[in-house]
Every structure is written in C-alpha cells, then in structure tokens.
Amino acid sequence: MSNDYRILNTRAPRVDAVDKATGRAQYTDDLSRPNMLYGAILHSPLAHARILDIDTSRAERLPGVVAVVTWRDAGTEPYGVSPARYDETIFCHDRVRYVGDEIAAVAATDPDTAHEAVRRIKVDFEPLPLVLDGRHAMDDGQPQLHEQYENNICAQVHWRFGDVEQGRREASVIRTDTISSKMQDAAFMEPQAVLAEVDAQRNLTMFSSTQAPHYVQRTLAMALNHPLHKVRVVKPAMGGGFGPKASCSTAELATCLLALKTGRPVKFTFDREQVFLHSRARHQFLHTMTTGVRDDGTLAFLEHECILDGGAYASFGIATVYYAGSLLGGPYRLKNMNYDGYRVVTNKPACGAQRGHGAVIARALFEIQLDRIAEELEMDPIELRLKNVMDAGETTCNELFVSSFGMREALEAVRDSAAWKKKRALAGQTRAEGKGIGAACGFFVSGAAYPIYRSKTYHCTVVTKVDEVGGGVVVQSGAADIGQGSDTMLAMITAEELGVSLDDVRVQAGDSSLSVDLGSYSSRTTLMTGAAARDAARDVKRRILSAVAGRIDVPPETLDLKDGCVISLADPIDFSALRDEYLKEHVGFSDLPDSPKLSFREASRIAFLEIGAVVGTGEYRPPKLGGSFKGAAVGTSPAFGCSAQVAEVSVDLETGEVTVDRITGAHDCGFAINRTQVEGQMHGSMMMGMGEALMEQVIYDEHGRILNRNLAEYKIPTSLDMPQLDALIVESNEPHGPYGAKEVGEGAIMPVIPSILNAIHDATGVRINELPVTPERIVRALRRKSVCAK
Amino acid sequence: MTLPRFDVLVPETVEQACSLLAEHGGGARVLAGGTDLLVDLKRPIVQERLIEAGGGDPGRFTTLGDGEPGAIDPWGSGDPPPDVLISLHKLAGLKRIEVLDDGRLRVGALATAREIQRVPEIRDRWTALAEGADSLGSPLVRARGTIGGNICNARPAADITVPAICLGAQLELQSPDGSRTLPGEQFILAPGVTVIEPAEILTAVTFPALSARTGSAYYKLGQRKALEISVVGVAVYVELAGDDTVQAACVTLGAVGPTPLAARSAAEVLAGGKPTGELLARAARAAAADATPIDDHRGTAEYRRLMVEMLTRRTLELAVERAGGRS
Ligand SMILES: Cc1cc2nc3c(=O)[nH]c(=O)nc-3n(C[C@H](O)[C@H](O)[C@H](O)COP(=O)(O)OP(=O)(O)OC[C@H]3O[C@@H](n4cnc5c(N)ncnc54)[C@H](O)[C@@H]3O)c2cc1C
C-alpha cells in the first residue's frame, strides 16, 4: 500500500523493545520500596461453606506480622464490575463460594512470614452442598449461591430480531448442533502483582498489573471508601492480560487496605496457582444453535440458546452473556435471529472477559454449522460464506452498523493465499490420509461504545506537551499498554503528526493521574486513544506553527512540520532571525542547528518563548450508538473488525494426535498503524485459539478443586506445536478510526477455533462437539464412526 | 507455591555424600538437577488443612494452623519437608558417559538428558534412550534434568526410565556399607517408591553391549509436542538372529501402571518369530493386554490401552527396521 506516511503503516520497532529484551523494563514485581511489607492471602479450601468463625490471633502473634485484615476491617459492602450486579465483598464474611475465595490477608516483613501467618489463621466452616455443573445450575432444588440470583441465574437475555418463523418457512436446509467448551485460563506470562503505598496526605498510589487503571481506581475508591481523587493507579511494564486483568481484584483491594492500615508500602504478587484460583478468564459455554438456509445458500434464520457457566460471581459476566448473542449479528447478512442466554453461577472461580469476549465459542459453533450446511447443499464452504457476507454500509439485524468491512476481501485473500480451491478439490479424491483443510470467518467490536458504569464520560483523553527547552515531545495518557503495543502506537501517531522522529517522543501512559482512559479491553485503544493522540498532536502543531508564523509574519496555514523541520507550503522563508535568537540562548552548545531550515527543536523553543507552555489535548467519545431494545448497548461499537482464516491439519488417525500444519489468516484492521504489531496480534490470536481448540481446559475434581492449576498441566501450545503462520493484513479505511484504523487484538481470534475444527472434520470425517478436541476425543469419535459403518 | 526452608550441603566425594545422608537420616534428600525435587517440595497456596471440629458437631470443619496435630493435607505430598538437600553437583565423576571396552554403555547418574542426547553412539545403538532424552521436557529442563533423577524419582511416565529399563539398565548404587548393582526393572516399587536405602546414592547406569542386529525405539504420546507428561510411553528393543527371526525382544510401557511396566506376554509372542506385520500386531495386542492403566485427567484407561497397542506396533516396526530387518 503506498501512502505519504513517514512512520505510520511501517514496521517501526516498539518503543519498549530494548528495555524488555535487555531486562531493564520494570514490571510491578520488580518494584521495591524502603520499609516495604509483603502481603499474603488466605483462600478458602472449600468450594461452598458457611463461615462460622475466623480466628486470626495466632497469626497476629507471629513475630514479623504487622497487620491481619478480614471482613471486620474491609466491611461487607458489595462491589463488582457492573453496578447492577455488585455481588462480591473484599473478604468473605458469612460464606465462601469457591476454592480460592478470599477470607483474610496478612502484611509481614518478609514473604515467608506472611505465608506462615496465613497458615495460622483458623476458620470454622460448615460445608454446604455444591453446584459444579453449569448445565444443571438452574434446575429446581439446586443449592443457591446468592440470594439475589434466583435459580442461580445471574443474568439472562431474550432477544428476538426479525422473524425467525418466517425464516424457518423459507429455509430448505435446517440443522441443529451443539458445542460445549471448558473454562479457560488466559495463561498470561506475568501473574498479577500489586504494590500499594500511602503518603502523608493519605494519597493512595497503587502500582498494579492491570488492563484498566481507571476502572480499578474507581473500584478501589468505592470499595475502600477512600476519596476518588486520592487514589492513583499506575500500570508498570506488563506481561499480558487478555481480559482477566480488566477488573479490580481482591489482591489489589487487600493490598491497598493493608497499606492504608499499616501506613507502609505493601507488595503482593500472585503465585501461578493463584492466577488459576482468581481466574476471571473465559466462561464455559454450552451452545445450541438451529440455523436455516435457503436452497441457494442464503441464510434464513438463527435460533440460538446458550448457558454460560460463570463461576461464583458476576465479574464481567453480564457483558459476556450479551456478547455471546450479539456478535453473531455479523459478518453475514442474517435477518432473523433469536437468542436466549443464561449466565449461571456455580461453585468455581468467577469467569470474566477473555480475548474475543463472550463470542469465541458461539462463533465456533456457527461456523461449524455453516460448514455442515455447505456439505448438505454440496456447496464449497467458502462460496457459501461469500454469498452471505455483509458489505460496508450495512446494518445487522441487531442494529450494529458496519462502516467499513473488508470481509469479502479477507475471505478471498485466505482462499487464494492458501490455494484453497486446489487443496479442497482434492478432498474426497486422492490425498494423503489424515490431511484436512478448513475455513471460518469472524466479527468483533472495535471498542465498546459504552463504559461499564453509566456515564457520558469521555472514553479517553490525551495531553501532549512539547519540552519547554525545545525538541522533545511528551504524550500523557491513561491507556494501558499490556504488551499489545499501545505505547508504540501513541508514539507513532504523535511523531507522524509533528514530523519528528520516534526517538523524540516519550510516552507516559497507564497512569490514572494522567488522564481518564477506560483501559485495554474490547479492542478499543487504537481507535479511541489513537484518535485522541492524533488530535492532541494536531493541537500542539497548531500552537507551534501559529507562534512561529506570528514571529515571521506569514499565515500559519502556509507552514507545516515535516522531517523534523518547519517547512513553507508557499514561498521559501528566511528563518535567520529565529535562528539567531536560538543560537544566542545556546552559547557553548555544540550540536546546534545549521541547516537553512528551521528545526523542530528551534520552532518548539520559539513557541514556548512566545506563548509559554505548549500543550495540546485530544479526547474521544463514541457517538450515540445502538438500538432501543434491552441490552442493545452491548455489541455496539464505532467500528467492527472482521477476519477470515484457513487452517490445514494432519491428524494421526490411530492416535488422534493433531498437527496444525499451516494457518493463513486475514484480518481487516482498517489501517495498520504498525504492520508488525498487527501481525503480532494475529499470531498471538492464532496461538491462543489453537490452544483453546486442541488442549486448554481447567479441570475440576468433585470438590471443586482445580486439578491442573499450573502451566505444566494446563496445556497451552509450545513453540514446537505452532504451525507456519501467514498473516495477511486487509485495510478497509474505517471512517471512524484514526487514519482509518480499527481493531485487531481480539477479532483475530474469532475464526481460529472453527477453522481448525472444520479442518479436523475434513481430515477425519468426524465432528467433535466438545472442546478441547484432544487426541482421545478424536479416537473415540473415529471408533464410533467405524462401529456405525460396520 | 512456596518453598520450605532447608540447607544445601555440597559434598566433594560420593563417600562424603553417602555419609552425610547417613548422618541426616530421613531429613535429607539428594539433589541432582532439582527439576523434580524442587517442584515436589513446593507447597501449594491452598492446602486443605481441615479436621472435623470437636464438640460432637460432625458437620463442622476447621482449618488448622501448621504444626497442629491432626491436620490432613490431601493435596500435599504427605512427606515432611527435608531439612537438608545434599547436592551432587560437585561430583564430576558422576557425569561421565562412556562406552566400555566390553561394549557396554555406562552413563553416570548425573548425566543430563541433553548430554545423553548428544552422544552419537547412544543415538546409533541405544536409540530408545536417546529418544527418551529427546522427549523430556524442554531444552531448559533437558539441560538440568539427569538420568539418575529421572530413575530415582520413580514415576511411571518417566521418559528416560522407561527406555532405560527396556534396554536392560543395571543400576550401580553406593552407600557407606559399599556398593551393589541391581537390574533396573527391580528398582521401582510404586509411584515415587524405590528400593534405594536411606544412605544410598545411584552412581551410574550401565547397559548391556549390543550386537549389530539390534534396534530400539521410544514413542511418547501426549497432547503437545514439548513439556508434556506422557499419556502413554512405549519403549521396545528387538534383536534379530541370522535367519531374521527375533532372538530377543523387550517391550516396556510407561504411564499405564504404577511403575514402568514390562509387557512380558508381548516379548513372548515375539520370541523366535519372524517379525512380520502380523506378528508385530499380535505382540502389540499382547502388550495392550499386559497394560494396567487407570482413568485420570490426562486420559482414560480405555484410550491408554488402545494407544499401547497402536504405539507398540509402530515402535516395533521401527525397531525391526533399525535392526536391519523388515517387518
Ligand atoms: C517443566 C518440566 C518438564 C518435565 N518434563 C519431563 C518429561 O517430559 N519427562 C520426564 O520423564 N520428566 C520430566 N520432568 C521431570 C524431571 O525433569 C525429570 O524426571 C528429570 O530427569 C529429573 O532429574 P533431576 O536431576 O532434575 O532430579 P532431581 O529433581 O534432582 O531428583 C529427583 C529425585 O531423585 C532423587 N535423586 C536424584 N539423583 C539421585 C541419585 N543420583 N541418587 C539417589 N537419588 C537421587 C532426588 O532425591 C529426588 O527424589 C519435567 C520437569 C519439569 C520441571
């Protein structure tokens, strides 16, 4: 793609690359303070029990223990993610609801003492019957987890769009299929870590590995009853989040409580085991879908029911149950859609948001259905999809407007790049045993259009300030770079606008005291914070150019910033007076400007001399979006990403082992601010989706305890499992995104699971409707098939 | 997970190591690469330290502080943590790998998986051992984990132990009272339990010399291609006679019983027969019948038994080919 950008759309190295590669980057657990204490938490060993008594006296007597806190210190006011479902307290008070539920916390002078103290806390429990199976949580007679959730239903959705009965009458092929998945762990590299400190004015500062400093700031202030303006949340360098770090955790609340109580800095870092216990990762989904198409392959209707097992608390789960339905509105023209979703609570760790929030398993089943329908119609599965994809300017049946949409282009790109026609044509004819190829598409929001609390808040602001000595630029933002590279995105946009080099831009971000920014979730940061950064940089530019123009008496519109210099768009300009002024200020300096052009360094210094602080601001708030039906807000977005993928697999028909040989993916990100980072998100999505398709599952025993709560037994793909990955970038120029950009962070995972499952079917002739598709499940299905054939 | 506190002692000779072990009794553990031991010693964050509360109220439970009598801890190892670890890392002699003059292979107990992988003679002749080492963990783990640790840790799925037993490993053990040699297959009694005496150290593993017409293979089945605990492991060894019949054979199974398991009826099926596809398939079925797998979260007994059959047939085909025969 050719364009005039110097920096955007390139493969500029990440601004944090060297620090991370050399170990210089400071993650939360690297931080330390004089006089710092270490925290530890007592987790419930039982999945469901009444608490009769908590005795902390033996812990308090242990030398080195400075504070022990329980609900008596923290109170019992509920908090949570969605105001409509505040159902957690900082510490359990009368009941524990999962193995891992937090009962007390300790601050001590060293970690060993803190752990030892936790072990000395005595709790009397009266065990209660468990609800472990999400399928049956709603049944009559099941134990109830929360008074406010009748029949253990935490949230439910009933949507009717169009006329499904009419669709049914038009359909010539109708089929019903099911799929069930397992709870996931996001398996980010950096476990949650927190350092909290309080100053003499009771300003509470918390450093935390969080995706959403602003939301966490609000939750801390609310739950700890501390003034909002005296709570500051700072996100140091971070090793991934994928969703579970988007809400405030007990680790954060307890550490702050301990810092407030002791007046000393307190640090607390999750063990990997605690990452599993705390979870807030992907729900378990149990989907049933009935889809009908007309004989020409046009989609006629979708009837969809889903039960989401959400664990013990609501967390992000209300959004999850909505997303599970709403995001099937695209990328195909589908006029009639019914959805009934139930999110239930069970005695397992709470589930929340994870990459592709709510929509991944629904997408998997729907794309499998499309393949099965194509088979019945004897149509090529990609042809069937092409027949139904939406184009830019269309609105889905649930009122999602797609302003840019490279779906068709993406699907054609993977089809051609993977030589689909040739390989698929071989299907059924002569080809190596156990080889298969499959395709799927995906659809995802590019930033939630509404904040999680009811407000007309700006979703982000950016302040860009030029160094008053001239030359450098500082971008200040609350956006959270969790590893996806948003700091680099901010630097690139600013450098592009101001015509300076990337090295002259310093990004200060991830700090709630710098700006309101809703955080890194729902694939929003490039579109939203990117737009704010662009506007802030343009604001700065206007100020510099008008100050310079005033000095040399030309209209500001005739000036521009380019390649580190002020250029004239009209007649050449003599800058010598400004140059002299700058040189006089810098007697004795050696790296002084000497080209005939006025450098950015001089121009920005002159601007400061003329007008004082040179500060530009930008902000972003989505336009009002969405329909008027209940829950219409979830799924709305200023833009939608879409993606297509072809997976090629080899299946060992005797052992069931699957080797993914190659994945070809295409994603419409609108415009790639940084091409390498777009590909990085696609590669990461492929890896994560492949793990979910083939190996990942949190396994519970009959007491609700996680059997595989470590990364040896919770399997994610290793580098040896990864296939060749071909990431193709599609750019559809999104009108609502900065420079045409929209999301890639989550949308890219959408087609991964179904394309692999469709390929496995192509290879083996069997369908497996339970994830993950382990070798054992494949062998069982193959044996069932051969028994039936006999 | 938190590590308990312990001291690390670093003897300079095997004799010193043995006497330190004797001195500290049950409170000491031998430390080789530490890739099993340190993981085992870590204490989970959530432990179930519950007892039924007194006062005649059987429905009530209490969590217990450490050290209080009566605590049960079904998630922990059950063994009290050691006070000292006796590190073997200064015993350079235990790292040696050599083919002896009489053709036997002698591998020091401290040889790492990576060192085993890199010896051409092992890959050439004791192939199953090299393939076991290849399949262990990841490059990082292979650089630390030793053959001695793998064997002494006594897990049924251990990827070096299973082929080592198949290849007729003899274990050299040393204690303050002297040394003894033991066949590998007599060493492991139950998961994590061996016949090793409290003050005894495994110093080396020797393998019988091989004739030219032998072949061996190891296949590990798991869900992913590295960092995997076997769902099933199969090691086979085949020796062919001049007339291409099977002179000797051994099939050893991993992860389908409480210890690495000798599939004796498979060996009996093979002995003296021509290694045709039909014979190998019959041996594979016999191996599946010998297996005693259980259901756990890594796989069901049914699948494991089936896989023993598939993989025994495949590894046998490979081993026969390597022995210069054709199946
Ligand atoms: C991430 C990871 C992946 C792994 N993957 C695999 C795998 O794929 N396959 C596999 O089989 N194993 C695997 N393991 C387990 C482990 O790495 C191997 O079993 C390894 O061979 C153990 O050797 P070590 O030297 O580290 O033993 P250590 O941990 O040092 O010792 C293990 C046990 O043996 C005892 N011991 C060690 N040496 C002697 C000796 N010379 N005399 C007497 N007693 C001794 C110790 O006291 C201890 O009880 C893995 C471990 C990790 C952490």
Short mmCIF file of C-alpha atoms and ligand atoms in Angstrom, two decimals, chain A residues 712, chain B residues 21 29-40 88 94 109-111 113 132 135-138 141-142 144-155 157-161 173 187 196 200-203 220 226-230, ligand 1:
data_model
loop_
_atom_site.label_atom_id
_atom_site.label_comp_id
_atom_site.label_asym_id
_atom_site.label_seq_id
_atom_site.Cartn_x
_atom_site.Cartn_y
_atom_site.Cartn_z
CA ALA A 712 2.74 -27.94 33.41
CA LEU B 21 22.96 -38.90 54.02
CA ARG B 29 17.20 -35.58 50.21
CA VAL B 30 19.63 -35.94 47.33
CA LEU B 31 19.63 -33.01 44.91
CA ALA B 32 20.68 -33.62 41.31
CA GLY B 33 19.18 -31.30 38.68
CA GLY B 34 16.35 -30.43 41.04
CA THR B 35 13.73 -30.42 38.29
CA ASP B 36 11.61 -32.98 40.10
CA LEU B 37 12.68 -32.37 43.66
CA LEU B 38 12.18 -28.61 43.86
CA VAL B 39 8.80 -28.87 42.20
CA ASP B 40 7.80 -31.57 44.69
CA LEU B 88 25.68 -33.84 43.97
CA LEU B 94 29.12 -38.99 38.09
CA ALA B 109 23.86 -40.78 37.27
CA LEU B 110 24.44 -37.04 36.89
CA ALA B 111 24.46 -37.08 33.08
CA ALA B 113 19.18 -35.52 29.22
CA GLY B 132 13.59 -40.82 25.66
CA SER B 135 11.21 -36.23 24.55
CA LEU B 136 11.91 -34.96 28.05
CA GLY B 137 10.54 -31.51 28.89
CA SER B 138 12.09 -28.63 27.02
CA VAL B 141 14.71 -28.94 31.54
CA ARG B 142 16.93 -31.23 29.48
CA ARG B 144 19.31 -29.77 34.10
CA GLY B 145 17.38 -32.99 34.49
CA THR B 146 19.56 -36.08 34.99
CA ILE B 147 19.13 -39.77 34.28
CA GLY B 148 19.66 -40.50 37.97
CA GLY B 149 16.93 -38.10 38.99
CA ASN B 150 14.58 -39.47 36.38
CA ILE B 151 15.06 -43.03 37.65
CA CYS B 152 15.14 -42.30 41.39
CA ASN B 153 12.04 -40.14 41.15
CA ALA B 154 10.29 -43.36 40.15
CA ARG B 155 7.35 -42.07 38.14
CA ALA B 157 5.69 -41.95 32.96
CA ALA B 158 9.40 -41.09 33.27
CA ASP B 159 10.77 -40.74 29.76
CA ILE B 160 14.34 -41.86 30.38
CA THR B 161 13.48 -44.58 32.84
CA LEU B 173 24.24 -47.98 43.95
CA PHE B 187 14.29 -50.84 41.32
CA ILE B 196 17.03 -47.41 47.50
CA GLU B 200 22.37 -44.91 49.19
CA ILE B 201 23.16 -42.98 46.03
CA LEU B 202 22.71 -44.05 42.45
CA THR B 203 26.09 -43.54 40.81
CA LYS B 220 5.82 -40.71 23.79
CA ALA B 226 7.05 -30.50 24.31
CA LEU B 227 6.72 -30.02 28.06
CA GLU B 228 4.41 -32.97 28.28
CA ILE B 229 3.71 -35.68 30.79
CA SER B 230 3.20 -38.84 28.76
C1 LIG C 1 8.97 -28.31 33.26
C2 LIG C 1 9.31 -29.74 33.49
C3 LIG C 1 9.11 -30.66 32.47
C4 LIG C 1 9.43 -32.00 32.68
N1 LIG C 1 9.21 -32.87 31.66
C5 LIG C 1 9.51 -34.18 31.84
C6 LIG C 1 9.29 -35.12 30.80
O1 LIG C 1 8.87 -34.77 29.71
N2 LIG C 1 9.56 -36.42 31.04
C7 LIG C 1 10.06 -36.83 32.24
O2 LIG C 1 10.30 -38.01 32.39
N3 LIG C 1 10.28 -35.96 33.25
C8 LIG C 1 10.01 -34.65 33.07
N4 LIG C 1 10.22 -33.76 34.09
C9 LIG C 1 10.73 -34.27 35.37
C10 LIG C 1 12.24 -34.16 35.56
O3 LIG C 1 12.78 -33.12 34.80
C11 LIG C 1 12.96 -35.43 35.18
O4 LIG C 1 12.43 -36.53 35.86
C12 LIG C 1 14.47 -35.33 35.47
O5 LIG C 1 15.14 -36.38 34.83
C13 LIG C 1 14.78 -35.37 36.95
O6 LIG C 1 16.16 -35.24 37.11
P1 LIG C 1 16.80 -34.23 38.17
O7 LIG C 1 18.27 -34.38 38.05
O8 LIG C 1 16.29 -32.88 37.97
O9 LIG C 1 16.27 -34.86 39.52
P2 LIG C 1 16.07 -34.20 40.95
O10 LIG C 1 14.86 -33.35 40.96
O11 LIG C 1 17.33 -33.57 41.40
O12 LIG C 1 15.81 -35.51 41.79
C14 LIG C 1 14.66 -36.30 41.62
C15 LIG C 1 14.58 -37.34 42.73
O13 LIG C 1 15.62 -38.29 42.61
C16 LIG C 1 16.49 -38.27 43.73
N5 LIG C 1 17.84 -38.40 43.18
C17 LIG C 1 18.34 -37.67 42.14
N6 LIG C 1 19.56 -38.13 41.82
C18 LIG C 1 19.83 -39.15 42.65
C19 LIG C 1 20.94 -40.02 42.80
N7 LIG C 1 22.00 -39.96 42.00
N8 LIG C 1 20.89 -40.98 43.77
C20 LIG C 1 19.80 -41.06 44.57
N9 LIG C 1 18.73 -40.28 44.46
C21 LIG C 1 18.73 -39.33 43.52
C22 LIG C 1 16.21 -36.96 44.43
O14 LIG C 1 16.45 -37.03 45.80
C23 LIG C 1 14.74 -36.78 44.13
O15 LIG C 1 13.97 -37.51 44.99
C24 LIG C 1 9.95 -32.42 33.92
C25 LIG C 1 10.16 -31.48 34.93
C26 LIG C 1 9.85 -30.16 34.72
C27 LIG C 1 10.07 -29.18 35.81
#
